[in-house]
């Protein structure tokens, strides 16, 4: 597609439920990032993939958060046993190159707004 | 880790005014980008500018890497410029993280 696509656009979950958020990157983009953006804050790094390899997951806030990109294209961010503090916008961003030869800008999806009640 | 500070946090201007937004960072960086987040939440890349000056229409940006800051200039502001402006930096030595500042919220009044 022409841009990064995220689904669903909105998700309401009851506390304790599991959720899965999807990111379809721009075709051919090597690098994929997940960010969490709380209301009124800047995006906070969660995890980074280079193709199918998850090279950095240091930003994941707890072991309830899990991300995968099994074929180096579509990525899924899964949150288990959701808590109210997980409520935020989850943003996916991709770039054409890998970070060692990083020379292309980040392209963001529209995000998934997660509300945990 | 590297710290990114943006100023001012909020800015309210009349249509037609000019503005300067600042981004300071605490350590040397390999890359710096400016983004605009519109009221619907979409983040749009404005500039990829690790150093030097770039211009795109009414917007321009300058990064002085040796002094660890970047400036975003908006001239002849329009209401569509409203939103939040973020700078984001990257250090190769810190692997894959691209770190965002907390943003400047710009409101342009007609």
XYZ file of N, CA and C in Angstrom:
681
model
N 0.813 -1.197 0.000
C 0.000 0.000 0.000
C 0.841 1.238 0.000
N 0.197 2.387 -0.036
C 0.898 3.636 -0.139
C 1.519 4.053 1.191
N 0.945 3.620 2.297
C 1.450 4.044 3.590
C 1.404 2.912 4.587
N 1.796 3.237 5.837
C 1.728 2.267 6.923
C 0.270 2.173 7.396
N -0.224 0.955 7.462
C -1.622 0.745 7.846
C -1.692 0.011 9.179
N -2.500 0.544 10.088
C -2.671 -0.084 11.398
C -4.143 -0.421 11.622
N -4.366 -1.542 12.289
C -5.730 -1.933 12.623
C -5.752 -2.676 13.952
N -6.851 -2.570 14.699
C -7.967 -1.673 14.429
C -7.604 -0.224 14.710
N -8.422 0.688 14.318
C -8.170 2.093 14.581
C -8.451 2.411 16.055
N -9.477 1.784 16.589
C -9.848 1.935 17.994
C -10.106 0.553 18.584
N -9.719 0.392 19.854
C -9.962 -0.877 20.548
C -10.301 -0.574 21.993
N -11.443 -1.095 22.421
C -11.818 -0.994 23.817
C -11.747 -2.390 24.405
N -11.017 -2.549 25.489
C -10.862 -3.849 26.123
C -11.187 -3.731 27.605
N -11.749 -4.782 28.124
C -11.956 -4.835 29.569
C -10.661 -5.285 30.225
N -10.406 -4.754 31.393
C -9.197 -5.110 32.110
C -9.076 -6.625 32.221
N -7.906 -7.127 31.880
C -7.679 -8.558 31.934
C -7.771 -9.259 30.592
N -8.349 -8.586 29.606
C -8.452 -9.172 28.275
C -7.121 -9.068 27.536
N -6.931 -9.951 26.560
C -5.773 -9.881 25.670
C -6.172 -9.118 24.408
N -5.222 -8.348 23.858
C -5.482 -7.631 22.607
C -4.327 -7.859 21.637
N -4.632 -7.731 20.348
C -3.617 -7.855 19.300
C -3.779 -6.687 18.335
N -2.699 -5.982 18.116
C -2.700 -4.803 17.254
C -1.825 -5.116 16.040
N -2.332 -4.731 14.880
C -1.658 -5.109 13.641
C -1.043 -3.908 12.950
N 0.111 -4.136 12.315
C 0.768 -3.108 11.517
C 1.156 -3.698 10.175
N 0.680 -3.062 9.096
C 1.094 -3.426 7.744
C 2.054 -2.351 7.245
N 3.322 -2.680 7.081
C 4.295 -1.645 6.715
C 4.211 -1.288 5.234
N 4.924 -0.240 4.875
C 5.111 0.075 3.465
C 5.910 -1.065 2.842
N 5.473 -1.490 1.674
C 6.113 -2.631 1.020
C 7.620 -2.413 0.865
N 8.395 -3.407 1.303
C 9.843 -3.326 1.141
C 10.581 -2.628 2.257
N 9.861 -2.039 3.195
C 10.537 -1.361 4.310
C 11.135 -2.379 5.263
N 12.406 -2.184 5.547
C 13.172 -3.140 6.338
C 12.928 -2.969 7.836
N 12.945 -1.716 8.268
C 12.875 -1.440 9.710
C 11.457 -1.136 10.143
N 11.080 -1.669 11.296
C 9.735 -1.450 11.828
C 9.842 -1.186 13.320
N 9.166 -0.139 13.760
C 9.178 0.278 15.163
C 7.758 0.279 15.705
N 7.631 -0.033 16.984
C 6.390 0.204 17.719
C 6.667 1.259 18.789
N 5.715 2.192 18.894
C 5.779 3.239 19.911
C 4.461 3.280 20.674
N 4.555 3.738 21.914
C 3.373 3.973 22.743
C 3.293 5.464 23.026
N 2.133 6.057 22.775
C 1.980 7.489 23.026
C 0.823 7.722 23.989
N 1.172 8.159 25.195
C 0.148 8.531 26.159
C -0.350 9.938 25.845
N -1.511 10.265 26.359
C -2.141 11.561 26.079
C -1.213 12.706 26.496
N -0.946 13.613 25.570
C -0.126 14.781 25.873
C 1.361 14.531 25.933
N 1.786 13.347 25.559
C 3.207 12.997 25.613
C 3.740 12.682 24.224
N 5.066 12.630 24.123
C 5.676 12.191 22.883
C 5.671 10.679 22.798
N 5.846 10.142 21.605
C 5.909 8.682 21.454
C 7.075 8.094 22.243
N 6.815 6.976 22.913
C 7.838 6.258 23.665
C 8.158 4.951 22.950
N 9.464 4.720 22.740
C 9.913 3.525 22.028
C 9.525 2.250 22.774
N 9.008 1.278 22.022
C 8.712 -0.042 22.581
C 9.678 -1.099 22.057
N 9.732 -1.254 20.717
C 10.519 -2.331 20.157
C 10.851 -2.044 18.702
N 11.894 -2.726 18.201
C 12.377 -2.498 16.839
C 12.658 -3.839 16.152
N 12.238 -3.933 14.890
C 12.514 -5.093 14.047
C 13.330 -4.652 12.837
N 14.280 -5.478 12.496
C 14.942 -5.353 11.197
C 14.582 -6.625 10.439
N 13.757 -6.472 9.414
C 13.128 -7.627 8.768
C 12.392 -8.442 9.840
N 12.681 -9.736 9.968
C 11.942 -10.551 10.945
C 12.619 -10.579 12.310
N 13.798 -10.019 12.398
C 14.551 -10.081 13.648
C 14.181 -8.931 14.584
N 13.825 -9.291 15.801
C 13.539 -8.281 16.816
C 14.858 -7.919 17.500
N 15.432 -6.804 17.096
C 16.767 -6.439 17.553
C 16.770 -5.679 18.877
N 15.643 -5.097 19.224
C 15.599 -4.329 20.471
C 14.173 -4.381 21.001
N 14.019 -4.889 22.190
C 12.704 -4.889 22.840
C 12.793 -4.251 24.216
N 13.794 -3.411 24.386
C 14.052 -2.840 25.705
C 12.968 -1.874 26.174
N 12.148 -1.381 25.259
C 11.110 -0.450 25.651
C 9.802 -1.091 26.067
N 9.659 -2.373 25.889
C 8.419 -3.051 26.285
C 8.276 -2.944 27.800
N 7.142 -2.415 28.284
C 7.033 -2.095 29.709
C 6.934 -3.278 30.639
N 6.484 -4.420 30.140
C 6.390 -5.599 31.000
C 6.348 -6.835 30.122
N 6.401 -8.000 30.786
C 6.342 -9.248 30.012
C 4.937 -9.528 29.504
N 4.002 -8.652 29.750
C 2.665 -8.807 29.158
C 2.649 -8.342 27.709
N 3.693 -7.613 27.326
C 3.784 -7.080 25.972
C 4.683 -7.984 25.134
N 4.195 -8.301 23.942
C 4.933 -9.188 23.058
C 4.723 -8.711 21.622
N 5.787 -8.688 20.826
C 5.670 -8.266 19.431
C 6.346 -9.283 18.545
N 5.817 -9.426 17.333
C 6.413 -10.350 16.379
C 6.270 -9.810 14.966
N 7.135 -10.308 14.112
C 7.123 -9.952 12.679
C 7.686 -11.153 11.933
N 6.939 -12.241 11.911
C 7.488 -13.544 11.519
C 8.026 -13.630 10.094
N 7.473 -12.879 9.168
C 7.913 -12.970 7.782
C 8.565 -11.676 7.317
N 8.886 -10.814 8.272
C 9.576 -9.586 7.917
C 8.690 -8.544 7.275
N 7.381 -8.723 7.384
C 6.473 -7.733 6.800
C 5.485 -7.279 7.877
N 4.312 -7.894 7.926
C 3.301 -7.539 8.911
C 3.824 -7.811 10.324
N 3.481 -6.893 11.221
C 3.873 -7.073 12.625
C 2.637 -7.010 13.505
N 2.699 -7.750 14.606
C 1.609 -7.749 15.582
C 2.168 -7.428 16.961
N 1.524 -6.513 17.631
C 1.841 -6.205 19.024
C 0.717 -6.783 19.881
N 1.096 -7.665 20.787
C 0.104 -8.320 21.630
C 0.292 -7.876 23.071
N -0.815 -7.567 23.707
C -0.798 -7.199 25.123
C -1.697 -8.183 25.856
N -1.118 -8.870 26.802
C -1.875 -9.853 27.568
C -2.359 -9.225 28.876
N -3.509 -9.685 29.312
C -4.056 -9.268 30.625
C -3.974 -7.754 30.759
N -4.643 -7.067 29.860
C -4.534 -5.607 29.801
C -4.887 -4.952 31.129
N -4.199 -3.855 31.403
C -4.412 -3.032 32.583
C -4.787 -1.625 32.128
N -5.373 -0.862 33.045
C -5.799 0.490 32.688
C -4.619 1.354 32.242
N -3.450 1.143 32.822
C -2.288 1.951 32.440
C -1.781 1.644 31.033
N -2.344 0.586 30.408
C -1.974 0.289 29.026
C -2.735 1.182 28.035
N -3.712 1.926 28.518
C -4.487 2.801 27.637
C -3.573 3.854 27.034
N -3.552 3.903 25.707
C -2.648 4.807 24.983
C -2.908 4.619 23.497
N -2.230 5.419 22.697
C -2.200 5.191 21.255
C -0.923 4.417 20.942
N -1.068 3.334 20.193
C 0.080 2.524 19.803
C 0.372 2.805 18.324
N 1.572 3.282 18.089
C 1.979 3.725 16.763
C 3.006 2.769 16.172
N 2.850 2.510 14.911
C 3.821 1.721 14.157
C 4.494 2.649 13.155
N 5.788 2.494 12.983
C 6.528 3.316 12.027
C 7.537 2.444 11.295
N 7.776 2.753 10.032
C 8.734 1.969 9.263
C 9.678 2.881 8.487
N 10.841 2.336 8.150
C 11.783 3.037 7.287
C 12.311 2.071 6.236
N 12.781 2.661 5.154
C 13.242 1.855 4.029
C 14.486 1.062 4.371
N 15.434 1.707 5.080
C 16.715 1.068 5.322
C 16.828 0.497 6.721
N 17.951 -0.130 6.972
C 18.250 -0.550 8.340
C 19.021 0.573 9.028
N 19.160 0.463 10.337
C 19.665 1.606 11.091
C 21.148 1.856 10.876
N 21.900 0.851 10.455
C 23.325 1.099 10.276
C 23.577 1.957 9.046
N 22.647 1.937 8.127
C 22.772 2.792 6.953
C 21.554 3.694 6.865
N 21.183 4.161 8.014
C 19.907 4.868 8.147
C 19.954 6.192 7.403
N 19.172 6.330 6.384
C 19.144 7.596 5.663
C 17.766 7.879 5.103
N 16.758 7.335 5.744
C 15.411 7.605 5.267
C 14.520 7.903 6.455
N 13.511 8.723 6.240
C 12.679 9.158 7.359
C 11.717 8.072 7.832
N 11.238 8.248 9.052
C 10.203 7.389 9.608
C 8.857 7.719 8.986
N 8.113 6.679 8.626
C 6.746 6.829 8.156
C 5.832 6.177 9.187
N 4.908 6.959 9.734
C 4.015 6.455 10.782
C 2.667 6.040 10.230
N 2.077 5.029 10.865
C 0.681 4.724 10.654
C -0.181 5.666 11.474
N -1.514 5.510 11.346
C -2.437 6.378 12.080
C -2.602 5.968 13.540
N -2.086 4.807 13.884
C -2.135 4.383 15.277
C -3.401 3.608 15.625
N -3.312 2.886 16.735
C -4.473 2.228 17.338
C -4.665 2.834 18.719
N -5.853 3.387 18.945
C -6.151 3.947 20.263
C -6.760 2.862 21.130
N -6.029 2.441 22.143
C -6.486 1.394 23.057
C -7.004 2.022 24.335
N -8.230 1.646 24.691
C -8.826 2.078 25.951
C -9.149 0.845 26.763
N -8.597 0.767 27.949
C -8.848 -0.365 28.841
C -9.759 0.111 29.965
N -10.906 -0.535 30.070
C -11.914 -0.099 31.054
C -11.958 -1.027 32.266
N 20.377 7.515 29.338
C 20.162 7.662 27.911
C 20.093 9.117 27.493
N 20.027 9.325 26.211
C 19.998 10.689 25.686
C 18.681 11.374 26.058
N 18.769 12.650 26.391
C 17.592 13.444 26.733
C 17.291 14.426 25.600
N 16.011 14.564 25.291
C 15.582 15.490 24.247
C 14.576 16.457 24.862
N 14.890 17.734 24.797
C 14.017 18.746 25.370
C 13.557 19.709 24.291
N 12.276 19.988 24.298
C 11.717 20.914 23.316
C 11.126 22.126 24.018
N 11.258 23.263 23.344
C 10.685 24.491 23.892
C 10.177 25.386 22.763
N 9.145 26.211 23.056
C 8.355 26.172 24.280
C 7.417 24.975 24.264
N 6.846 24.598 25.391
C 5.890 23.492 25.393
C 4.585 23.848 24.697
N 4.192 25.097 24.786
C 2.957 25.554 24.153
C 3.202 26.913 23.502
N 2.535 27.126 22.369
C 2.685 28.383 21.652
C 1.368 28.707 20.962
N 0.872 29.906 21.230
C -0.373 30.357 20.606
C -0.067 31.602 19.793
N -0.411 31.566 18.509
C -0.089 32.664 17.607
C -1.289 33.019 16.735
N -1.272 34.231 16.230
C -2.253 34.639 15.237
C -1.793 34.186 13.856
N -2.760 33.914 13.032
C -2.472 33.558 11.643
C -1.575 34.626 11.015
N -0.553 34.179 10.295
C 0.363 35.109 9.647
C 1.642 35.353 10.415
N 1.667 34.971 11.685
C 2.862 35.185 12.499
C 3.933 34.155 12.158
N 5.159 34.471 12.574
C 6.280 33.542 12.423
C 6.616 32.920 13.778
N 7.223 31.741 13.753
C 7.577 31.084 15.014
C 8.859 30.296 14.870
N 9.516 30.099 16.013
C 10.725 29.284 16.082
C 10.570 28.274 17.198
N 10.725 27.012 16.868
C 10.642 25.933 17.845
C 12.039 25.353 18.024
N 12.354 25.003 19.269
C 13.707 24.567 19.569
C 13.730 23.143 20.104
N 14.790 22.425 19.757
C 15.012 21.066 20.240
C 16.460 20.983 20.708
N 16.648 20.691 21.992
C 17.986 20.484 22.547
C 18.167 19.008 22.875
N 19.362 18.509 22.666
C 19.624 17.119 22.996
C 20.940 17.016 23.761
N 20.995 16.004 24.627
C 22.033 15.969 25.655
C 23.334 15.307 25.211
N 23.331 14.695 24.030
C 24.535 14.001 23.582
C 24.585 14.071 22.059
N 25.709 13.684 21.511
C 25.828 13.719 20.049
C 24.863 12.717 19.425
N 24.351 13.088 18.266
C 23.378 12.229 17.581
C 23.793 12.022 16.140
N 23.316 10.937 15.565
C 23.592 10.643 14.164
C 22.492 11.131 13.244
N 21.290 11.203 13.789
C 20.163 11.631 12.972
C 19.190 12.457 13.800
N 18.490 13.345 13.135
C 17.449 14.128 13.786
C 16.333 14.348 12.792
N 15.104 14.195 13.267
C 13.945 14.412 12.404
C 12.957 15.317 13.129
N 12.216 16.083 12.350
C 11.101 16.875 12.863
C 9.803 16.283 12.316
N 8.804 16.226 13.192
C 7.491 15.692 12.834
C 6.401 16.682 13.235
N 5.304 16.626 12.490
C 4.089 17.350 12.855
C 2.997 16.324 13.121
N 2.378 16.411 14.304
C 1.233 15.554 14.602
C -0.022 16.406 14.520
N -0.867 16.098 13.569
C -2.059 16.916 13.366
C -3.119 16.591 14.421
N -4.187 17.373 14.470
C -5.206 17.138 15.508
C -5.854 15.764 15.444
N -5.710 15.044 14.346
C -6.260 13.697 14.240
C -5.231 12.635 14.626
N -4.064 13.065 15.045
C -3.065 12.144 15.564
C -2.049 11.641 14.564
N -2.193 12.000 13.304
C -1.259 11.511 12.285
C 0.080 12.227 12.407
N 1.146 11.458 12.456
C 2.510 11.994 12.513
C 3.098 12.039 11.115
N 3.498 13.242 10.713
C 4.042 13.445 9.376
C 5.479 13.927 9.498
N 6.365 13.274 8.771
C 7.757 13.696 8.775
C 7.912 15.005 8.005
N 8.540 15.985 8.656
C 8.764 17.278 8.014
C 10.177 17.369 7.433
N 11.143 17.021 8.269
C 12.535 17.132 7.861
C 13.341 15.982 8.456
N 14.268 15.520 7.654
C 15.317 14.613 8.105
C 16.591 15.449 8.040
N 17.124 15.853 9.203
C 18.151 16.895 9.190
C 19.182 16.681 10.292
N 20.118 15.750 10.088
C 21.156 15.545 11.107
C 22.103 16.731 11.260
N 22.201 17.550 10.223
C 23.029 18.754 10.308
C 22.631 19.688 9.174
N 23.017 20.961 9.314
C 22.776 21.903 8.243
C 21.381 22.486 8.251
N 20.982 23.041 7.114
C 19.709 23.738 6.962
C 18.958 23.190 5.767
N 17.648 23.035 5.952
C 16.776 22.632 4.857
C 15.539 23.517 4.867
N 14.951 23.681 3.695
C 13.734 24.473 3.596
C 12.728 23.725 2.745
N 11.455 23.867 3.159
C 10.357 23.291 2.390
C 9.187 24.238 2.505
N 9.043 25.091 1.511
C 7.947 26.067 1.541
C 8.111 27.044 2.685
N 7.050 27.132 3.522
C 7.089 28.068 4.650
C 7.881 27.517 5.838
N 8.295 26.289 5.754
C 9.022 25.670 6.857
C 10.497 25.540 6.517
N 11.317 25.735 7.534
C 12.738 25.454 7.387
C 13.272 24.941 8.715
N 14.384 24.249 8.654
C 14.989 23.684 9.866
C 16.494 23.804 9.781
N 17.090 24.008 10.953
C 18.536 24.073 11.062
C 18.970 23.219 12.231
N 19.959 22.377 12.018
C 20.552 21.592 13.104
C 22.023 21.953 13.224
N 22.418 22.317 14.440
C 23.829 22.576 14.750
C 24.272 21.434 15.657
N 24.783 20.392 15.026
C 25.065 19.158 15.764
C 26.128 19.374 16.851
N 27.123 20.215 16.550
C 28.207 20.423 17.505
C 27.724 21.117 18.770
N 26.624 21.873 18.656
C 26.073 22.564 19.824
C 24.811 21.883 20.336
N 24.451 20.771 19.716
C 23.373 19.904 20.216
C 22.024 20.595 20.273
N 21.657 21.228 19.159
C 20.310 21.762 19.087
C 19.857 21.819 17.635
N 18.538 21.906 17.492
C 17.924 22.081 16.185
C 16.772 23.065 16.325
N 16.522 23.829 15.288
C 15.447 24.812 15.267
C 14.534 24.546 14.079
N 13.252 24.701 14.332
C 12.252 24.617 13.263
C 11.595 25.982 13.141
N 11.625 26.536 11.934
C 11.034 27.844 11.671
C 9.753 27.664 10.856
N 8.710 28.346 11.305
C 7.463 28.365 10.548
C 7.148 29.823 10.245
N 7.051 30.138 8.976
C 6.747 31.528 8.605
C 5.313 31.633 8.100
N 4.743 32.812 8.259
C 3.377 33.100 7.776
C 2.415 31.983 8.170
N 2.321 31.735 9.474
C 1.547 30.606 9.999
C 0.117 30.572 9.469
N -0.376 29.362 9.250
C -1.758 29.133 8.841
C -2.420 28.228 9.888
N -3.749 28.271 9.919
C -4.456 27.468 10.925
C -4.151 25.983 10.768
N -3.847 25.569 9.561
C -3.526 24.151 9.331
C -2.177 23.752 9.909
N -1.396 24.745 10.354
C -0.119 24.436 11.007
C -0.324 24.000 12.454
N -1.518 24.161 12.965
C -1.784 23.781 14.355
C -1.518 22.295 14.575
N -1.126 21.981 15.796
C -0.825 20.597 16.141
C 0.371 20.560 17.054
N 0.969 19.385 17.158
C 2.146 19.219 18.013
C 3.349 18.900 17.136
N 4.452 19.585 17.403
C 5.687 19.379 16.662
C 6.684 18.633 17.544
N 7.185 17.532 17.015
C 8.146 16.714 17.750
C 9.476 16.690 17.007
N 10.557 16.690 17.784
C 11.830 16.300 17.207
C 12.188 14.921 17.745
N 12.925 14.174 16.968
C 13.319 12.811 17.336
C 14.766 12.606 16.925
N 15.547 12.012 17.827
C 16.969 11.840 17.568
C 17.352 10.376 17.668
N 18.475 10.076 17.047
C 18.970 8.700 17.043
C 20.482 8.705 17.200
N 20.939 7.795 18.039
C 22.383 7.533 18.165
C 22.631 6.093 17.778
N 23.503 5.858 16.854
C 23.769 4.496 16.444
C 24.282 3.658 17.615
N 25.012 4.278 18.518
C 25.583 3.516 19.619
C 24.523 3.026 20.590
N 23.354 3.637 20.540
C 22.269 3.163 21.408
C 21.332 2.262 20.629
N 21.880 1.616 19.659
C 21.165 0.623 18.851
C 19.990 1.272 18.141
N 18.836 0.714 18.359
C 17.741 1.013 17.467
C 16.792 2.086 17.944
N 17.075 2.701 19.072
C 16.074 3.616 19.593
C 16.108 4.940 18.857
N 14.945 5.418 18.499
C 14.774 6.793 18.041
C 13.959 7.467 19.123
N 14.552 8.467 19.760
C 13.984 9.072 20.956
C 13.292 10.378 20.603
N 12.057 10.510 21.078
C 11.267 11.707 20.813
C 11.313 12.668 22.000
N 11.252 13.946 21.692
C 11.006 14.945 22.713
C 9.532 14.958 23.092
N 9.194 15.825 24.049
C 7.807 15.877 24.523
C 6.931 16.798 23.682
N 7.529 17.484 22.732
C 6.749 18.228 21.755
C 6.469 19.678 22.103
N 6.149 20.456 21.082
C 5.644 21.825 21.223
C 4.246 21.850 20.619
N 3.266 22.246 21.444
C 1.887 22.326 20.954
C 1.663 23.730 20.395
N 1.390 23.796 19.099
C 1.202 25.075 18.404
C -0.267 25.259 18.054
N -0.800 26.389 18.439
C -2.184 26.722 18.096
C -2.169 28.025 17.315
N -2.707 27.989 16.101
C -2.762 29.172 15.246
C -4.215 29.637 15.193
N -4.425 30.851 15.625
C -5.774 31.410 15.674
C -6.043 32.242 14.422
N -7.254 32.107 13.852
C -7.571 32.862 12.635
C -7.744 34.345 12.906
